[in-house]
Short mmCIF file of C-alpha atoms in Angstrom, two decimals:
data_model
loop_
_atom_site.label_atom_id
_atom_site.label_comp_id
_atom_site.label_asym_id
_atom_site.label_seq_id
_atom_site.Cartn_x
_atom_site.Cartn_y
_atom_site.Cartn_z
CA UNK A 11 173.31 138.37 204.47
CA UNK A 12 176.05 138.04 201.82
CA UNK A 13 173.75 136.95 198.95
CA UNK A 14 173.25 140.67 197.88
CA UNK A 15 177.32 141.14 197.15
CA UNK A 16 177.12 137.70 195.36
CA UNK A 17 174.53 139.11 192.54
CA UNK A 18 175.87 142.25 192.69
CA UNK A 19 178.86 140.75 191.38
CA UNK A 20 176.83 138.89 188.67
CA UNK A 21 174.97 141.69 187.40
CA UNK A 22 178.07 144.08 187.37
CA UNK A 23 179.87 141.14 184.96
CA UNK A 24 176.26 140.66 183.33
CA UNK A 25 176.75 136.83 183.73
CA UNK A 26 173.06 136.52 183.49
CA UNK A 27 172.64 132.72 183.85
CA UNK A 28 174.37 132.89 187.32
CA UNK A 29 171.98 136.02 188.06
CA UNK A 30 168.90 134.14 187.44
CA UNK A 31 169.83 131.31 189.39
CA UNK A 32 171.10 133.80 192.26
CA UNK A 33 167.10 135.52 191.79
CA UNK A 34 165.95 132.28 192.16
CA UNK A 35 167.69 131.62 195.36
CA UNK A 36 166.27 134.75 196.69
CA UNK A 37 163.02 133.85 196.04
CA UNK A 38 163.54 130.33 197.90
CA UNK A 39 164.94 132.18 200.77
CA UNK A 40 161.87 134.85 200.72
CA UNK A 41 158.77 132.03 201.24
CA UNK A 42 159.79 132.07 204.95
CA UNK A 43 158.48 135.18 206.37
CA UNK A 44 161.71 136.01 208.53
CA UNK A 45 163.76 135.70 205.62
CA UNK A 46 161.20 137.57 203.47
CA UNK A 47 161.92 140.59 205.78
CA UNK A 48 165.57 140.09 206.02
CA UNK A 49 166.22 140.06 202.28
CA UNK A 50 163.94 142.88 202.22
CA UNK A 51 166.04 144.97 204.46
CA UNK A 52 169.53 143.56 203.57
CA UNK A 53 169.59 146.09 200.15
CA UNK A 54 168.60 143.30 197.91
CA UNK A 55 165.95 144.61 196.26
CA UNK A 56 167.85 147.86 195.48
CA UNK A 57 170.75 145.42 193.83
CA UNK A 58 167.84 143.94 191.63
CA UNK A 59 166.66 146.82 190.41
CA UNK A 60 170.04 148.31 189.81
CA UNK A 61 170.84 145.17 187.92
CA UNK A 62 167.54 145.20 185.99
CA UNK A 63 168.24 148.64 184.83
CA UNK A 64 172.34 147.58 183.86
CA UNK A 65 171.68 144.67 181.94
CA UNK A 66 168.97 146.24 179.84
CA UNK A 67 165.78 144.75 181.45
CA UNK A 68 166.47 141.35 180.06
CA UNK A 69 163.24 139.70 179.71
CA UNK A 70 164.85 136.99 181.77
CA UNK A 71 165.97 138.92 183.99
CA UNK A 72 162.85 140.87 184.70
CA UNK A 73 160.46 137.58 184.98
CA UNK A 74 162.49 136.04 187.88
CA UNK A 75 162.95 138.96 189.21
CA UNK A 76 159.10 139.84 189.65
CA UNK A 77 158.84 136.28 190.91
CA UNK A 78 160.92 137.09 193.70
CA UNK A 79 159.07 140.56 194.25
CA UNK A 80 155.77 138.67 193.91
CA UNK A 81 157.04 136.29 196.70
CA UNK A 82 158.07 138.87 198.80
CA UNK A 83 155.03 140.57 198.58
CA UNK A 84 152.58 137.63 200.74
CA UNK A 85 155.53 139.14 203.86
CA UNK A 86 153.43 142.25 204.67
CA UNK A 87 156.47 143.73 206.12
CA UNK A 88 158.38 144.23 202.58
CA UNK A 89 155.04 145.50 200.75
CA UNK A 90 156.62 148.94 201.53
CA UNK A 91 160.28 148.30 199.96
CA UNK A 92 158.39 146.65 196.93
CA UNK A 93 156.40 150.06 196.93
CA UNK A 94 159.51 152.48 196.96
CA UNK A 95 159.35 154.53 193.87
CA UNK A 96 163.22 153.01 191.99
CA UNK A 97 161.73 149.03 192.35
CA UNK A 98 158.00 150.35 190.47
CA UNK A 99 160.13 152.44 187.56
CA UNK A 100 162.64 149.76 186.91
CA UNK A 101 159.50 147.79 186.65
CA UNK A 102 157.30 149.94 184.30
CA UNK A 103 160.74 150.45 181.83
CA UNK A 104 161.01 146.61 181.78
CA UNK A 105 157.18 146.32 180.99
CA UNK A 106 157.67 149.27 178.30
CA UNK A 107 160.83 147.40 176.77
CA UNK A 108 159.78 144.50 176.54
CA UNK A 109 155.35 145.91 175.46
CA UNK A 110 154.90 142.81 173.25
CA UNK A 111 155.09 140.65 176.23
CA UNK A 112 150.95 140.56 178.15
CA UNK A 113 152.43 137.84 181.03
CA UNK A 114 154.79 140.28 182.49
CA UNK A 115 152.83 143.33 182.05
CA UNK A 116 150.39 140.99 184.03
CA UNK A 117 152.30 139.69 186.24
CA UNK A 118 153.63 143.26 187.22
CA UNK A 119 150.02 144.78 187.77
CA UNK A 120 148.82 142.15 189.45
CA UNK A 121 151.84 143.02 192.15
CA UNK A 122 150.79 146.34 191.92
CA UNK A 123 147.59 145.65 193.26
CA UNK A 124 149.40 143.11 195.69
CA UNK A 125 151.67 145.56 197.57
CA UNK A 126 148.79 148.54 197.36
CA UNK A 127 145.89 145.85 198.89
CA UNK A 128 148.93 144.87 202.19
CA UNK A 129 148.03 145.59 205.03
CA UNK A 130 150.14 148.04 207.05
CA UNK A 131 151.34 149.86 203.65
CA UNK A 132 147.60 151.51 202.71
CA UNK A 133 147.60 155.26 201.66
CA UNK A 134 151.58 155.67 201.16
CA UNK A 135 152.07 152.31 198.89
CA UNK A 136 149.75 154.03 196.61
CA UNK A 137 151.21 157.30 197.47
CA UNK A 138 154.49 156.15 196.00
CA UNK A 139 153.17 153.85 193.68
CA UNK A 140 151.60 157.16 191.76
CA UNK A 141 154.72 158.94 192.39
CA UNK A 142 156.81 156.75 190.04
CA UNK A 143 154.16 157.40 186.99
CA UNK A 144 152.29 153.86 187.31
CA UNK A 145 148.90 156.29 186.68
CA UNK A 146 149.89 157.78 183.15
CA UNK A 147 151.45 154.57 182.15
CA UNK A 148 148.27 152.93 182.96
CA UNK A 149 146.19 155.83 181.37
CA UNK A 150 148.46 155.44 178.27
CA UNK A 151 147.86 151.12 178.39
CA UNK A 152 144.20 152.04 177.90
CA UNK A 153 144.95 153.19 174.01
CA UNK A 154 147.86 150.76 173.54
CA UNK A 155 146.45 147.34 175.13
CA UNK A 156 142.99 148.21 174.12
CA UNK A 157 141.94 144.99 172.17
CA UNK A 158 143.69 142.92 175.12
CA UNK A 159 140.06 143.16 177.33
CA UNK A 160 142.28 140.75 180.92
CA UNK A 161 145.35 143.50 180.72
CA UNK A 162 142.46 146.55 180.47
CA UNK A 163 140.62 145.20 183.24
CA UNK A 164 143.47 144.82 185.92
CA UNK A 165 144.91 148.21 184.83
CA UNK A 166 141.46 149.80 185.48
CA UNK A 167 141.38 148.13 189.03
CA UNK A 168 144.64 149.35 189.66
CA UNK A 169 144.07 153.23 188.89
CA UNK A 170 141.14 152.59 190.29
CA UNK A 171 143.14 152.09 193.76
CA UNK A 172 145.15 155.09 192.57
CA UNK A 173 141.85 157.72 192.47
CA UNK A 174 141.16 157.07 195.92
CA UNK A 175 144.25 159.08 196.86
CA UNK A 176 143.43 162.66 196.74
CA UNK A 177 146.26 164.20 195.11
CA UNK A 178 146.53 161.21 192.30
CA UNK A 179 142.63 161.27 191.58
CA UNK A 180 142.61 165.42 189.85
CA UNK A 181 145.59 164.00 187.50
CA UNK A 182 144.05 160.69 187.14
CA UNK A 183 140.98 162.32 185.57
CA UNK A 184 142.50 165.39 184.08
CA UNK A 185 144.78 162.99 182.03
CA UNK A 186 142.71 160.19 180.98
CA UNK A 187 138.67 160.49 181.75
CA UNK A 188 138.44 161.06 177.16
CA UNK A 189 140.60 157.93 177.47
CA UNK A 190 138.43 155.79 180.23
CA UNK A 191 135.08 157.19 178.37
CA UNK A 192 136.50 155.87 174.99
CA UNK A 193 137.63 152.77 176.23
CA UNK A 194 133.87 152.41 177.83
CA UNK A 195 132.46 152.93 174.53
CA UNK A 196 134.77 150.25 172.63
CA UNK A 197 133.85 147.97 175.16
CA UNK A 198 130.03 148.19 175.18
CA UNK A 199 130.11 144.29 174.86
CA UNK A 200 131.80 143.35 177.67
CA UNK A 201 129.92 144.24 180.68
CA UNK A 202 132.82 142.82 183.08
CA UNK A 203 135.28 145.68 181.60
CA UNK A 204 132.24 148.21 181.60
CA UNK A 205 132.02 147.30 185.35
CA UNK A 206 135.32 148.02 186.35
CA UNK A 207 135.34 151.40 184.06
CA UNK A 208 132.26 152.67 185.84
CA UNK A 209 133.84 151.95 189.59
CA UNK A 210 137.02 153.74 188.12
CA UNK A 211 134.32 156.90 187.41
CA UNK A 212 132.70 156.51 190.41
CA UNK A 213 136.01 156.67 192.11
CA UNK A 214 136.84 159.49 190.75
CA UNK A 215 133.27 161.17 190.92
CA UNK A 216 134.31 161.54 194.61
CA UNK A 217 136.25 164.37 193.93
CA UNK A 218 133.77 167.27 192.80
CA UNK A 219 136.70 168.77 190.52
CA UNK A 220 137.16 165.80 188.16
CA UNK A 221 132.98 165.72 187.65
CA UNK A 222 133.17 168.44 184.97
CA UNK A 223 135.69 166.38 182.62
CA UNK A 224 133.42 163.21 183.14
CA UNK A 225 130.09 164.98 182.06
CA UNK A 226 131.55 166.86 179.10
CA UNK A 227 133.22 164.03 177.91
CA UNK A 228 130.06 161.79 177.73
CA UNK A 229 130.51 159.77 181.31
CA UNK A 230 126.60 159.54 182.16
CA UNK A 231 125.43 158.99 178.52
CA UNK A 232 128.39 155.93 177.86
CA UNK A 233 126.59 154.87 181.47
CA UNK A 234 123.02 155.20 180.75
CA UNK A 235 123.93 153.37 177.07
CA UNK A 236 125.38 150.57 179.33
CA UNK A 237 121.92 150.09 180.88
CA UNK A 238 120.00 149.57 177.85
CA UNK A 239 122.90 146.90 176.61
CA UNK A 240 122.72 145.10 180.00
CA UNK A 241 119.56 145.11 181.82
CA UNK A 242 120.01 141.55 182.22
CA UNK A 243 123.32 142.44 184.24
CA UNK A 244 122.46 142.82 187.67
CA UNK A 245 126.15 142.98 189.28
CA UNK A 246 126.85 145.85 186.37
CA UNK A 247 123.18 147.47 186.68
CA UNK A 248 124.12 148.06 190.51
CA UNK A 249 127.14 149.80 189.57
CA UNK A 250 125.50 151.81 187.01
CA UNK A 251 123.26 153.22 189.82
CA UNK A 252 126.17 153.60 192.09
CA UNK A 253 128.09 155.65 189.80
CA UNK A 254 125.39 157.85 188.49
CA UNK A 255 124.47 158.39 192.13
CA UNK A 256 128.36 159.42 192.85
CA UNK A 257 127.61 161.88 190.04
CA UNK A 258 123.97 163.32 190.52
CA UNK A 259 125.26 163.00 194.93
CA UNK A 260 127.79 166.12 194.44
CA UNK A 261 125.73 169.01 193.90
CA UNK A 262 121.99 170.34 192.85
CA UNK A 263 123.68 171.61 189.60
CA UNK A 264 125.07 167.85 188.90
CA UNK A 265 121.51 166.09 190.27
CA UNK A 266 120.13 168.13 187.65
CA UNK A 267 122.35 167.11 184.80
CA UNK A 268 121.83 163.51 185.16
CA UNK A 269 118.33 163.97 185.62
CA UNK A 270 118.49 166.02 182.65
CA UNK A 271 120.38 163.41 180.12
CA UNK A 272 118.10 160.66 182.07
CA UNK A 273 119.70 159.14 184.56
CA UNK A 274 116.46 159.21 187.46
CA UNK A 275 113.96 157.86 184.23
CA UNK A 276 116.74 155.04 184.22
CA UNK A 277 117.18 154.33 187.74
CA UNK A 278 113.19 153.81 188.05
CA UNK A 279 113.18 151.72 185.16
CA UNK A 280 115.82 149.46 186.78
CA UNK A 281 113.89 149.15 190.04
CA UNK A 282 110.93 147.98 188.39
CA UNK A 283 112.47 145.27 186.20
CA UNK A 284 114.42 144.41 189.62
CA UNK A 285 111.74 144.43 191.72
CA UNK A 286 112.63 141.30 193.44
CA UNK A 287 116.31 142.47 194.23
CA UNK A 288 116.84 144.12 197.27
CA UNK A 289 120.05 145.76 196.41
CA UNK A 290 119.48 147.34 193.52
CA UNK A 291 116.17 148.50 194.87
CA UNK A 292 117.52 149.33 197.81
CA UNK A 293 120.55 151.49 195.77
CA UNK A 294 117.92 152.94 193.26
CA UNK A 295 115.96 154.08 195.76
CA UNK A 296 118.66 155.86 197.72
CA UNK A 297 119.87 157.21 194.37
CA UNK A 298 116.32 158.46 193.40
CA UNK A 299 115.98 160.16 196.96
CA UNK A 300 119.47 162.15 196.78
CA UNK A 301 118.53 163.39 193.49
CA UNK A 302 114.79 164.16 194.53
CA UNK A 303 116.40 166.41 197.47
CA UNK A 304 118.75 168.02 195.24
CA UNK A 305 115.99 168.59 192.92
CA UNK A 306 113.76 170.47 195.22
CA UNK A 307 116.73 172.64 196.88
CA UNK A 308 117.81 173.81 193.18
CA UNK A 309 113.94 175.07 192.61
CA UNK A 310 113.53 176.21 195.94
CA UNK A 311 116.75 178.52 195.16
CA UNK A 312 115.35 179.35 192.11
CA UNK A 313 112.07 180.70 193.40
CA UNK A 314 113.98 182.53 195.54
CA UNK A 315 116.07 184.26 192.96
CA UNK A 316 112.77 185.15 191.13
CA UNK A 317 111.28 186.83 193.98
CA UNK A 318 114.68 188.82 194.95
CA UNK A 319 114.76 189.98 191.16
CA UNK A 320 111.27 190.59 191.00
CA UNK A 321 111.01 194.28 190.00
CA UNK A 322 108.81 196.26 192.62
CA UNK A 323 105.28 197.49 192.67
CA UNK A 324 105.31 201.20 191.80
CA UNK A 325 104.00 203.23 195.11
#
């Protein structure tokens, strides 16, 4: 394909009128599937971001040229060129120059998600999508977009994709659980943003090491403060429940933290005002049981501490 040569030369003589129009011939080319994969393989996409990078992320520039990565990315065959690490950090430093502008910073997570969610790419899109940053840029868009409520709540499903990969999820929550707990707490009006926060902890609940940053930074009280906003949220209610379970689920010394700060008084209380849901009932009750079991095994380890220490009878 001799289209890649053609931009290059644009780019290189930063004629950037004949490079959009070039980008938009791409992007014509890539809504057939075959030539989706062919432009994908030619080097294209490396010329692109090369170009991106030499002519200063033009804002031009960088909107047709996520077009044509958004296009490419329905072909699930060039989700994994879209994810290599160069394409994602041109991406991010045309986001970054060009901060005052929410459609592209949209547009760009919103491929993010794309090219993590394709099938065939699954743990190594996100796997290289971590490696070029996108998690502490998305950690830092939680202070700097935080009055912009749409951007927040696609960058929280994002890193929430992130956490599930083992390595990402200890630096995920080692760099910005204060940051996901504050943002929590600014947004105890808007239970759709409190909804994806919580799944974001509960994500990241699955790995026992992150747990400690999330209770000492005020995770199950900013959750259990949700509740009492929202009881008439049963989508968010069920995720409260989920994520306190994640929490309470990882060990009798956790159980008896959130039973501690109120989390099982909570859970009950939900079940009875839902009594007609089966979900949250059913998740509440499941919840309540976990914690019950941990419960018991903490005292019965207790006891047995007591009697091991207890001093013996003179003879």
């Amino acid at each position: 394909m001799a289209i890649p040569a053609v931009i290059a030369y644009n780019f290189f003589q930063r004629r950037v009128k004949a490079l959009l129009g070039e980008a938009d011939a791409l992007t014509n080319l890539a809504r057939e599937p075959e030539s989706a994969t062919s432009i994908a393989r030619s080097g294209a996409l490396e010329v692109v971001v090369d170009a991106m990078q030499r002519i200063e992320w033009d804002q031009d520039v960088a909107d047709h040229s996520v077009t044509l990565f958004e296009t490419l990315a329905f072909t699930p065959d060039c989700a994994g060129a879209l994810a290599a690490e160069d394409v994602v950090r041109q991406l991010l430093a045309a986001v970054k120059e060009h901060a005052d502008s929410d459609e592209l910073a949209m547009r760009s997570l919103q491929l993010f998600i794309t090219i993590g969610e394709a099938p065939g790419t699954g743990p190594d899109a996100i796997k290289a999508l971590g490696g070029a940053g996108l998690h502490r840029h998305l950690i830092t868009m939680l202070t700097t977009h935080a009055r912009k409520k749409d951007l927040l709540r696609v960058a929280v499903q994002l890193l929430t994709k992130l956490a599930s990969d083992d390595a990402l999820s200890p630096q995920i929550a080692d760099l910005g659980t204060h940051a996901i707990i504050r943002t929590a707490r600014a947004a105890a009006d808007n239970a759709e943003l409190l909804g994806e926060l919580f799944a974001l902890l509960g994500q990241l609940a699955f790995t026992e090491a992150n747990l400690q940053a999330i209770v000492q930074h005020g995770g199950i009280a900013v959750i259990i403060e949700a509740i009492g906003a929202f009881p008439e949220e049963p989508e968010l209610m069920k995720r409260c429940i989920q994520t306190i379970d994640n929490i309470a689920m990882a060990s009798k010394e956790y159980a008896a933290i959130v039973i501690q700060q109120g989390g099982r008084t909570c859970i009950e209380e939900l079940i009875a005002v839902y009594d007609d849901d089966q979900e949250i009932a059913d998740a509440g009750k499941s919840a309540l049981l976990a914690m019950s079991v941990l419960e018991s095994a903490k005292k019965e380890e207790e006891a047995q501490k007591r009697v091991r220490h207890k001093p013996a009878r003179p003879t």
